[in-house]
Short mmCIF file of C-alpha atoms in Angstrom, two decimals:
data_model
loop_
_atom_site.label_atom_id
_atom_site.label_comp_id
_atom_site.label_asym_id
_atom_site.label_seq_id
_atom_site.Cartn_x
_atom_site.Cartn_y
_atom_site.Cartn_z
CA UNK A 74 -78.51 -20.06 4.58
CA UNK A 75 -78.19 -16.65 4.64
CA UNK A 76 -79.61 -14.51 1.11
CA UNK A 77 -77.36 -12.67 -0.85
CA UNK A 78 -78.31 -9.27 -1.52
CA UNK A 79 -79.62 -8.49 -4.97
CA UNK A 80 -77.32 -6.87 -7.40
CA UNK A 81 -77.70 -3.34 -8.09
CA UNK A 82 -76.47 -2.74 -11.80
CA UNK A 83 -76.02 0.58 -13.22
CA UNK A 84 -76.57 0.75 -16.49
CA UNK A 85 -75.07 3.20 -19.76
CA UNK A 86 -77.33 6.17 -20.08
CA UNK A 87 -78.15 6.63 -16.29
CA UNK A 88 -77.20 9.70 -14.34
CA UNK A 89 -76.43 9.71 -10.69
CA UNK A 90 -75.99 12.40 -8.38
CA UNK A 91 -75.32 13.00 -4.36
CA UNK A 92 -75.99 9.21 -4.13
CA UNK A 93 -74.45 6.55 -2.11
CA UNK A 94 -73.87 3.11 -3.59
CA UNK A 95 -72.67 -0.39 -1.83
CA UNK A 96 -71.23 -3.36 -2.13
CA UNK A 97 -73.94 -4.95 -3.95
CA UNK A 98 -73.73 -2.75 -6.62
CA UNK A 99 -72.16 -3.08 -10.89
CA UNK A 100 -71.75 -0.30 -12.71
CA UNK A 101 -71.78 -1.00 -16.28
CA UNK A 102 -72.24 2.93 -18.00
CA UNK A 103 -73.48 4.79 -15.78
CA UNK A 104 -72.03 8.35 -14.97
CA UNK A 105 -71.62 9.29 -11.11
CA UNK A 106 -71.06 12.92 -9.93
CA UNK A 107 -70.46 13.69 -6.43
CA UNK A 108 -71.30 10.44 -5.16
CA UNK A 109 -70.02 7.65 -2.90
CA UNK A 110 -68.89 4.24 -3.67
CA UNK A 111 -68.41 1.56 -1.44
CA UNK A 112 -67.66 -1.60 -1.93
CA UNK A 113 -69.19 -2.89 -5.34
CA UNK A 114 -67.96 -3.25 -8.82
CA UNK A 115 -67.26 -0.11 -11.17
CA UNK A 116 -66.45 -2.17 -14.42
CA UNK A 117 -67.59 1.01 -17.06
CA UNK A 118 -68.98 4.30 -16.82
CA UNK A 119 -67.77 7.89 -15.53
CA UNK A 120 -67.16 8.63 -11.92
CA UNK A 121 -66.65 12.37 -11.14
CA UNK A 122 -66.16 14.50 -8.36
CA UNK A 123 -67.06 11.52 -5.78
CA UNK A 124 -66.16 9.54 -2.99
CA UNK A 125 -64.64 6.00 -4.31
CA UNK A 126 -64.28 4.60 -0.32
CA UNK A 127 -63.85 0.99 -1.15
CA UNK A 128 -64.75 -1.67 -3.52
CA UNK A 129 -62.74 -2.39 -7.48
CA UNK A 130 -62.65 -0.25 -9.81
CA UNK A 131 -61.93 -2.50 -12.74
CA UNK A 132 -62.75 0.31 -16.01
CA UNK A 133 -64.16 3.20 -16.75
CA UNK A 134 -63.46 6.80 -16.29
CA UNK A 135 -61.85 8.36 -13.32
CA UNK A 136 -62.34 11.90 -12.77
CA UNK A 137 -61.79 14.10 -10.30
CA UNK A 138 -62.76 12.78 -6.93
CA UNK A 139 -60.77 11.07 -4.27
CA UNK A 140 -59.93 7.47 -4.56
CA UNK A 141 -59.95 6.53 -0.87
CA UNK A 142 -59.98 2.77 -1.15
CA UNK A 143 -60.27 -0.05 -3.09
CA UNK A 144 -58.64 -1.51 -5.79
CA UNK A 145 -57.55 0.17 -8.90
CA UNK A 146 -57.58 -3.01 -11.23
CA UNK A 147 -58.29 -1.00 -14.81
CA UNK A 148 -59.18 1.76 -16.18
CA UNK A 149 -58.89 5.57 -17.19
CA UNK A 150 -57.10 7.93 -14.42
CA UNK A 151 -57.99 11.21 -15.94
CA UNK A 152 -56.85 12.68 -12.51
CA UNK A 153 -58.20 12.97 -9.09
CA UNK A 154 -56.73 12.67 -5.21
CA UNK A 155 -55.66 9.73 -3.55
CA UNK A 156 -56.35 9.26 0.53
CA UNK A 157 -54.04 11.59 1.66
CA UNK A 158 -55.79 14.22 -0.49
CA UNK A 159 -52.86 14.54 -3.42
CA UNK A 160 -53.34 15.04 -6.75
CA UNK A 161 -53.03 12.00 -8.76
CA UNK A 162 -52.23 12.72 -12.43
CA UNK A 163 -53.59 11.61 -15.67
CA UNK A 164 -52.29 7.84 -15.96
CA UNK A 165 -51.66 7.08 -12.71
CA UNK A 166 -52.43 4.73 -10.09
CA UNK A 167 -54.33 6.16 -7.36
CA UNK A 168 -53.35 3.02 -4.88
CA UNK A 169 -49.24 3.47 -6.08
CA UNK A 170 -47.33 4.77 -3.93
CA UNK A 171 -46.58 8.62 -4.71
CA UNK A 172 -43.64 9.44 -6.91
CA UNK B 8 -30.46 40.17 -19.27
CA UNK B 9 -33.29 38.35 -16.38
CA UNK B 10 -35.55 35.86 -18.74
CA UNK B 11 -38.92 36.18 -18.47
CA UNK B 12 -41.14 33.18 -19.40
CA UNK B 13 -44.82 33.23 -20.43
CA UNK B 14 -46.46 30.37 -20.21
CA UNK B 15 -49.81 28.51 -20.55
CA UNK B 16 -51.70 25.24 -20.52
CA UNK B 17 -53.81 24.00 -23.72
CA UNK B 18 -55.84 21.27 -24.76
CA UNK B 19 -56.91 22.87 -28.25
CA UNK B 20 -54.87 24.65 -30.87
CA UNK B 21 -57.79 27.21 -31.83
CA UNK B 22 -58.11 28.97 -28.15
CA UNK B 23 -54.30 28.72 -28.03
CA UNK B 24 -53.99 30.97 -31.62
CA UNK B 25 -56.19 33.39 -29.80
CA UNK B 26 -54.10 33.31 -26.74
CA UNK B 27 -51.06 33.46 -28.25
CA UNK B 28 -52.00 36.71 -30.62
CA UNK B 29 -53.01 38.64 -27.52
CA UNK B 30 -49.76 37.41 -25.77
CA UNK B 31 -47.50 38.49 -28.78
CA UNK B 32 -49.51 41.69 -29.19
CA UNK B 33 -49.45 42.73 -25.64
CA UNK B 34 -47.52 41.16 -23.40
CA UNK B 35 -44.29 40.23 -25.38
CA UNK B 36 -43.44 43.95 -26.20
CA UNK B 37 -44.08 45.22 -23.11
CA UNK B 38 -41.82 43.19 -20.61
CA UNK B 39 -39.17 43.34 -23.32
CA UNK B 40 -38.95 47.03 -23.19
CA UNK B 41 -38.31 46.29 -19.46
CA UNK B 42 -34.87 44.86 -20.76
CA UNK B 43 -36.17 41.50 -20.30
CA UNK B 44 -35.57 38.45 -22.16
CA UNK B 45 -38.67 37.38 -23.32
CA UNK B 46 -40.08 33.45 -24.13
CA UNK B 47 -43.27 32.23 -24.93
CA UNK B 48 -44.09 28.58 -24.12
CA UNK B 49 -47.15 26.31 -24.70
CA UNK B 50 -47.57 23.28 -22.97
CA UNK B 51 -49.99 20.86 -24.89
CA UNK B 52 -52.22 19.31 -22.63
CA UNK B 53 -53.96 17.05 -25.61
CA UNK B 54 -53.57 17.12 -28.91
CA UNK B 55 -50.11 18.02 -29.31
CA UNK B 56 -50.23 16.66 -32.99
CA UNK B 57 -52.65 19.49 -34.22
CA UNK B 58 -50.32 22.37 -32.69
CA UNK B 59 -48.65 23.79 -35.89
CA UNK B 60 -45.57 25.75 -35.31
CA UNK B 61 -46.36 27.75 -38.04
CA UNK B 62 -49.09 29.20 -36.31
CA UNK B 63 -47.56 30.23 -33.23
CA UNK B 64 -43.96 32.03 -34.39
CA UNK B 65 -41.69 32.07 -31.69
CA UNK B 66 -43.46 29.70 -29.48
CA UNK B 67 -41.20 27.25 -27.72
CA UNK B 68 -43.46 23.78 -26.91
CA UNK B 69 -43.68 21.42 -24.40
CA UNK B 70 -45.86 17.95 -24.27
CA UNK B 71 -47.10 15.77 -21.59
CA UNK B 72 -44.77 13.44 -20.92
CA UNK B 73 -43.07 11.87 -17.07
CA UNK B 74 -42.83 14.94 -14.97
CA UNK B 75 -45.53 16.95 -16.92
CA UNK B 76 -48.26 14.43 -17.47
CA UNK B 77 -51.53 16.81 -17.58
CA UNK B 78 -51.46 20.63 -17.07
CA UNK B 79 -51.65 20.31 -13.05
CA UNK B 80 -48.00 18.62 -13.31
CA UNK B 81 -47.38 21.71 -15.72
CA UNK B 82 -46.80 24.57 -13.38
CA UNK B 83 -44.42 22.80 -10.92
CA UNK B 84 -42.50 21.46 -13.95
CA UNK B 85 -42.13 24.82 -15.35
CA UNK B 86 -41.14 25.97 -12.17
CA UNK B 87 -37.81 24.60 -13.15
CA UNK B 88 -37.82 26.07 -16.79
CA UNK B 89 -34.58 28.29 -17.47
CA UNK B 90 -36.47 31.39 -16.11
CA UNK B 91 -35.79 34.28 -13.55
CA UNK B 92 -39.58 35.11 -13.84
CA UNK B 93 -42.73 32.98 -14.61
CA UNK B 94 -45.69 34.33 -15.97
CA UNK B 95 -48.26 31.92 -16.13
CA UNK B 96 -51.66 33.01 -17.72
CA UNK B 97 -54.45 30.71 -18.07
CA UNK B 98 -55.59 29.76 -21.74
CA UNK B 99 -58.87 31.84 -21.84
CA UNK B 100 -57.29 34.92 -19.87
CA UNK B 101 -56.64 37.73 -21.94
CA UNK B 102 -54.75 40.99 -20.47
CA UNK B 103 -55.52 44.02 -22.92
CA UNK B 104 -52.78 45.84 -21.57
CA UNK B 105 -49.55 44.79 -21.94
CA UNK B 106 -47.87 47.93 -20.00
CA UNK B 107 -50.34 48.51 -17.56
CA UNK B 108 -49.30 44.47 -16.79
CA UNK B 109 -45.44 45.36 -17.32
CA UNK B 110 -45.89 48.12 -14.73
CA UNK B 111 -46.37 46.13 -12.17
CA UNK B 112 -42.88 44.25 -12.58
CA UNK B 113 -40.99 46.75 -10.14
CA UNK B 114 -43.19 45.24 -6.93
CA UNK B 115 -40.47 42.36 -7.54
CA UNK B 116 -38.09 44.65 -6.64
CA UNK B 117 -39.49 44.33 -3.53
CA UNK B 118 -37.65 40.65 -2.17
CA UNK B 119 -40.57 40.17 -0.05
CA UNK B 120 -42.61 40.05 -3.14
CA UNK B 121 -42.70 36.85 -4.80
CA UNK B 122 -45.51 36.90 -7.25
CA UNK B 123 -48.05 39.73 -8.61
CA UNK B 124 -51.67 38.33 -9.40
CA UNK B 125 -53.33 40.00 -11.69
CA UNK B 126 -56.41 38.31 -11.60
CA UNK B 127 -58.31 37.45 -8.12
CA UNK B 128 -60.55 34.83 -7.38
CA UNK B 129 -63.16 35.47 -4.79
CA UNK B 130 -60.47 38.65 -4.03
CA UNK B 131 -57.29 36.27 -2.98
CA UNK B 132 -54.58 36.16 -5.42
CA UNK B 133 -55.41 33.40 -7.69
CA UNK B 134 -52.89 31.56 -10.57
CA UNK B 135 -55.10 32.69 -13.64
CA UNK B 136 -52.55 35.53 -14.25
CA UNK B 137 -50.00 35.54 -12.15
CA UNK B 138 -46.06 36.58 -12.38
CA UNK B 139 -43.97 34.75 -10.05
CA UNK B 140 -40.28 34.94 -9.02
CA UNK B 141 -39.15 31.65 -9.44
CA UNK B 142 -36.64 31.61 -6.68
CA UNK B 143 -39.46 32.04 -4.28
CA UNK B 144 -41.37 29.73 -5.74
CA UNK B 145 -38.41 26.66 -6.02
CA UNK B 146 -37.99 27.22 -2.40
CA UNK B 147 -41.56 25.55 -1.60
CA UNK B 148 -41.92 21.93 -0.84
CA UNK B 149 -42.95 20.13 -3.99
CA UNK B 150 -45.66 19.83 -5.46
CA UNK B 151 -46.09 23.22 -4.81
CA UNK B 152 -48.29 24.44 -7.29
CA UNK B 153 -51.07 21.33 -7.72
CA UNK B 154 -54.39 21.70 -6.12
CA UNK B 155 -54.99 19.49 -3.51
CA UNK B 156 -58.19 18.05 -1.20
CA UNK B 157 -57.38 18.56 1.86
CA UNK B 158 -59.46 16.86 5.11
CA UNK B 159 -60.27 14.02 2.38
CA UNK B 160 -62.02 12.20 5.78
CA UNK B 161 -64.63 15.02 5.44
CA UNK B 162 -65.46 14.45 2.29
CA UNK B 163 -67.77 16.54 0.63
CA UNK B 164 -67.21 19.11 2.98
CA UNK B 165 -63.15 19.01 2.86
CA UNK B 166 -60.98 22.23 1.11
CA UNK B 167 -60.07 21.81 -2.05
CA UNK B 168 -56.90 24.79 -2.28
CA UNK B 169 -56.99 25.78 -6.17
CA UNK B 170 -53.54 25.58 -8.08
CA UNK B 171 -51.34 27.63 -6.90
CA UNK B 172 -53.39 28.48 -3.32
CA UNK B 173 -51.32 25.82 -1.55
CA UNK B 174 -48.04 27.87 -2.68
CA UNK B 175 -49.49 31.27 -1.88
CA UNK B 176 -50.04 29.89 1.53
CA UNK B 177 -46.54 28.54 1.97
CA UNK B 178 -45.17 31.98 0.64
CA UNK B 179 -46.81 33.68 3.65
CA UNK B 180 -45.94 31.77 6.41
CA UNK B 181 -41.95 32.39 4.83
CA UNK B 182 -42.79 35.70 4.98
CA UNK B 183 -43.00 36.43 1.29
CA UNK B 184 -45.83 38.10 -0.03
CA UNK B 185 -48.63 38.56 -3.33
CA UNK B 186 -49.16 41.19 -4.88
CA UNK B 187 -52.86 41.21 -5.14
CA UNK B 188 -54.51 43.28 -8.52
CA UNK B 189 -58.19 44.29 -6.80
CA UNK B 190 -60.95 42.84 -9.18
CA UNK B 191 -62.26 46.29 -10.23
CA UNK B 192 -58.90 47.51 -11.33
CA UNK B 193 -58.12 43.54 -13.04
CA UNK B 194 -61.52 43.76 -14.90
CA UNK B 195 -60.65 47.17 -16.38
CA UNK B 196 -57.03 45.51 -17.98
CA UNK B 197 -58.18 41.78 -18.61
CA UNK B 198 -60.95 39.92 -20.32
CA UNK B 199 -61.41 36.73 -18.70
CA UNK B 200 -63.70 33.74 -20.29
CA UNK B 201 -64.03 30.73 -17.76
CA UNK B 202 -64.06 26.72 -18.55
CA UNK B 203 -63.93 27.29 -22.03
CA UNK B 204 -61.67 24.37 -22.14
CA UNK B 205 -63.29 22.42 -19.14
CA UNK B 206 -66.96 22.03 -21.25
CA UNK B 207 -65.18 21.06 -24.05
CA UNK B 208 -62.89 18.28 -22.59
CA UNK B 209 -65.99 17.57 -20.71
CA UNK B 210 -68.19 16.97 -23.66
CA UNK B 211 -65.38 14.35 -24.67
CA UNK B 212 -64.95 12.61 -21.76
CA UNK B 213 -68.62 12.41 -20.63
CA UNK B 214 -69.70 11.18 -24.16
CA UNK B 215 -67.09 9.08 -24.64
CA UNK B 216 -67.56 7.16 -21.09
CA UNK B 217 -71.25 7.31 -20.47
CA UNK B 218 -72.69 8.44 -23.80
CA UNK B 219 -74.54 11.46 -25.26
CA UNK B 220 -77.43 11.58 -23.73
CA UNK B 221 -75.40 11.78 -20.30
CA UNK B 222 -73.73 15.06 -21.33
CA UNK B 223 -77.40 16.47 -21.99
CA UNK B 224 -78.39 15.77 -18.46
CA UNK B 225 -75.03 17.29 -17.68
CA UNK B 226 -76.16 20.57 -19.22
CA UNK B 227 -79.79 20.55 -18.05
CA UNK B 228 -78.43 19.81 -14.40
CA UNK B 229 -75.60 22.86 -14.35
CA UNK B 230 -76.37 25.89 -15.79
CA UNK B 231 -72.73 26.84 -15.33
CA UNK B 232 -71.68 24.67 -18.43
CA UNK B 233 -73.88 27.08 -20.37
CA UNK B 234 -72.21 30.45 -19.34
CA UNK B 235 -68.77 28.11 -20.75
CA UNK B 236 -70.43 27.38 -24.13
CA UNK B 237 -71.29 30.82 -24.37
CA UNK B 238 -67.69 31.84 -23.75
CA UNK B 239 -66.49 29.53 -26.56
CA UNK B 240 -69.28 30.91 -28.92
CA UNK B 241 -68.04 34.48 -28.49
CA UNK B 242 -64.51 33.15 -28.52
CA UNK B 243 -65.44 32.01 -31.77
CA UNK B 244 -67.06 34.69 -33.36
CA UNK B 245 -63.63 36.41 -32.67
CA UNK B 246 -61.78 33.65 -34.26
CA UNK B 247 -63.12 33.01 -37.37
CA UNK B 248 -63.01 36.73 -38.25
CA UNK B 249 -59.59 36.39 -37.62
CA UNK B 250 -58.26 33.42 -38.80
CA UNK B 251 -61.73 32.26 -41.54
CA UNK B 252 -61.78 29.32 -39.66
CA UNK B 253 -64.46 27.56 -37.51
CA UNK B 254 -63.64 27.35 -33.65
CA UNK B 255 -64.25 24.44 -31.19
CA UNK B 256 -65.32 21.92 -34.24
CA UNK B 257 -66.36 18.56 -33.24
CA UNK B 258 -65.03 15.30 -34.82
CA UNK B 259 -67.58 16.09 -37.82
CA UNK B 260 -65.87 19.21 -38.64
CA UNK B 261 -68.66 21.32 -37.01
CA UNK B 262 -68.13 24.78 -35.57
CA UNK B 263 -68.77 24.65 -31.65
CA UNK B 264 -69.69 21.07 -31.92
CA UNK B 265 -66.79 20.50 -29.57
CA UNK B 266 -68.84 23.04 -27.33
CA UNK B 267 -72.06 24.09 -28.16
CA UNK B 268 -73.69 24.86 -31.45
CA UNK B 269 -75.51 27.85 -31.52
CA UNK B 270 -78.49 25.38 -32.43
CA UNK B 271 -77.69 23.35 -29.03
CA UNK B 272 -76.99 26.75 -26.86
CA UNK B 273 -80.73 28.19 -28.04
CA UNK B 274 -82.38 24.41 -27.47
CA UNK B 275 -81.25 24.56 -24.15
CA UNK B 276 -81.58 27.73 -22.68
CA UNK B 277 -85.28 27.44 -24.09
CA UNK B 278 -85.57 24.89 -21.83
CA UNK B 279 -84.41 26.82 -18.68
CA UNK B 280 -87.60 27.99 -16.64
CA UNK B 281 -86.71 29.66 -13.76
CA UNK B 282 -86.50 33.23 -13.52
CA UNK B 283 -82.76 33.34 -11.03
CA UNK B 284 -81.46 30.80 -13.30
CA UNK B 285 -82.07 32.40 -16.18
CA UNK B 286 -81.16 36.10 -14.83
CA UNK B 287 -77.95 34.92 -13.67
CA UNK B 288 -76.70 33.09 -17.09
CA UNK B 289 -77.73 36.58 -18.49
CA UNK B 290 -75.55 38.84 -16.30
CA UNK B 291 -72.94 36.28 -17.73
CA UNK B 292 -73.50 36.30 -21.11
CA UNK B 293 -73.36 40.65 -20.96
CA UNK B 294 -70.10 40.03 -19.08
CA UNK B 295 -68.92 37.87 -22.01
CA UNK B 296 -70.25 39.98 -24.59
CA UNK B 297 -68.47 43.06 -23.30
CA UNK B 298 -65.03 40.89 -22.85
CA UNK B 299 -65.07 39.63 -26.23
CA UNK B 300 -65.99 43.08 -27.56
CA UNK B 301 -63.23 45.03 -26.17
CA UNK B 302 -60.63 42.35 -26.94
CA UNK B 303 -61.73 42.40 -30.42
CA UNK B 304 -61.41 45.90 -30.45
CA UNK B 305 -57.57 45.64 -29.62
CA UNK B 306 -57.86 43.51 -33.01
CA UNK B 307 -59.11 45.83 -34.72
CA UNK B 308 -62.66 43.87 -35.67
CA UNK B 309 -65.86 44.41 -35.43
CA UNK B 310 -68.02 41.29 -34.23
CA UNK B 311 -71.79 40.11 -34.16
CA UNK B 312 -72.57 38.00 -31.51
CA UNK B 313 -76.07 35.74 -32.37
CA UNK B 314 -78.98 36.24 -29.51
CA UNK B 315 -79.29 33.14 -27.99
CA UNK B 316 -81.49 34.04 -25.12
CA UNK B 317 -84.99 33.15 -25.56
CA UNK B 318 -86.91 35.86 -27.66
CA UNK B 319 -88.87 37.74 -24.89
CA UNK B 320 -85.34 38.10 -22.53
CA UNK B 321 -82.56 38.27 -24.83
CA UNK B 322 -80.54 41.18 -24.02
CA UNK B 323 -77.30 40.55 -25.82
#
């Protein structure tokens, strides 16, 4: 039986910067500038500036950076590029097809 | 009669009044006496509710809405206002002279020139102040005027084309050019603040998705958002001697707590230790000083601006 990696969880308060992030990791307040997400859970918290390559975003605050992958389940658009590198306005859906 | 249409993106009603006095003051008169048919718009980025039309006579509004959702939606959008010419002008750009901008209106008669940019960044034309000809401008693939991230795959080491720099680009390769004001002649004619509104939707959004103490680290970590906050504070010097008001309040009522409180800007500059740092949010803060002086000047105020440096290298 193979171990499951231990859950990283990000917590309110907590500043991260020029950091990557996987699959095994929760954010639940942290704020995120310039950095990479892959794969885990963003269910609160501020992500600015970064690289959001793949995992669910599910809420929080989305600003700025370029929503690559993933799924866009909840949250606050307050702008920010989808893959092709478009801008994305406030209150949309990064994963929608553009209008 | 051509219709000429100023327009501008805000977020708060205070930096708009300020705006919109130097506009009326300056601007207005001047491309009317070019037999122009003048408008002044405001699109309301946030907060459209605390925009009083009795502040702003002969302001027409718009609000976000489908089509114009935030203020990078604005400039295409507008791009399809009733207009023959655009003049968009960002919300803490200020030209002092209205006919030394008006005098550069014959270049359009130029049909190779689609635009004049008064204000460069890094020396290219930029959109802080710029006077388009629509026509040109409608003829670009939409959206035209939105930045964009371009080479997302080589992420963080992509472009990221500015509003407006994706459109300049597209004008050139149709042949069309910008008229491009050189910095040392645009910093003679306009007093230009930067991200006053930027720190101050940022001190909303940070708080209000990761907390105070986030925005704090925020601060400590970019010594940028301090030359901002000092913008706003000498923004707001100017306003409340004009209008006996307090500028950039937070949800307390508190002047520059939707910024920086004097308090805040002195507690954190005290903690600011190296020497480059420090000498290079200084140079800023004597730019500022001398913007906000000379454009309360053409109000006919005088202003005191509070030291905020620590004691032993405070020089304005």
């Amino acid at each position: 039986m193979q171990n499951a990696a231990k859950p990283l969880i990000l917590l309110s308060g907590e500043l991260h910067t020029n950091k990557k992030f996987g699959p095994e990791t929760i954010n639940r307040g942290a704020a995120l500038f310039e950095c990479e997400w892959d794969g885990g859970v963003f269910e609160s918290g501020l992500f600015v500036g970064g690289m959001f390559r793949s995992g669910r975003f599910a809420g929080g605050t989305f600003l700025g950076g370029i929503f690559w992958g993933g799924s866009w389940l909840d949250g606050t658009w307050e702008g920010g590029f989808d893959r092709v590198g478009i801008y994305r306005s406030r209150g949309d859906n990064p994963t929608a097809p553009s209008s | 009669m051509p219709r000429l249409l100023i327009s501008s993106p805000h977020r708060y009603p205070d930096l708009a009044r300020l705006w919109h006095r130097s506009v009326a003051r300056e601007l207005v008169p001047a491309f009317a006496a070019l037999q122009l048919d003048v408008e002044v718009n405001i699109f309301c980025d946030a907060n459209a509710e605390q925009f009083e039309p009795r502040s702003f006579p002969d302001v027409r509004f718009t609000r976000s809405g489908p089509g114009m959702r935030d203020f990078m939606e604005f400039y295409d959008a507008t791009l399809e206002a009733p207009c023959d010419f655009l003049l968009f002008i960002d919300a803490d750009t200020f030209i002092l002279d209205g006919s030394w901008a008006a005098s550069y209106f014959s270049s359009l008669d130029d049909p190779r020139v689609a635009a004049v940019s008064y204000v460069p960044r890094d020396g290219a034309p930029a959109i802080f102040a710029l006077l388009c000809r629509v026509e040109s401008y409608r003829a670009l693939p939409r959206p035209a005027m939105a930045c964009r991230y371009e080479f997302p795959e080589n992420w963080p080491h992509g472009a990221n084309p500015q509003p407006g720099d994706v459109a300049a680009r597209e004008l050139a390769k149709a042949g069309q050019k910008i008229v491009n004001v050189g910095q040392e002649e645009s910093s003679r004619h306009v007093a230009q603040f930067r991200s006053t509104t930027g720190i101050r939707s940022s001190r909303e959004q940070i708080t209000r998705a990761a907390g105070n103490s986030v925005f704090w680290k925020m601060i400590d970590m970019c010594p940028e958002y301090l030359g901002a906050a000092y913008d706003n504070l000498v923004l707001g010097r100017l306003y409340e001697s004009l209008f006996r008001e307090p500028f950039a309040v937070d949800s307390a009522g508190v002047a520059l707590g939707g910024s920086l409180t004097v308090d805040e800007m002195r507690q954190a500059l005290s903690g600011v230790c190296d020497a480059d740092r420090l000498e290079t949010l200084r140079r800023g803060f004597r730019q500022s000083h001398d913007n906000i002086l000379r454009l309360a000047r053409r109000e006919g105020v005088e202003l005191t601006i509070p030291s905020v440096l620590p004691e032993a290298s405070a020089v304005v």
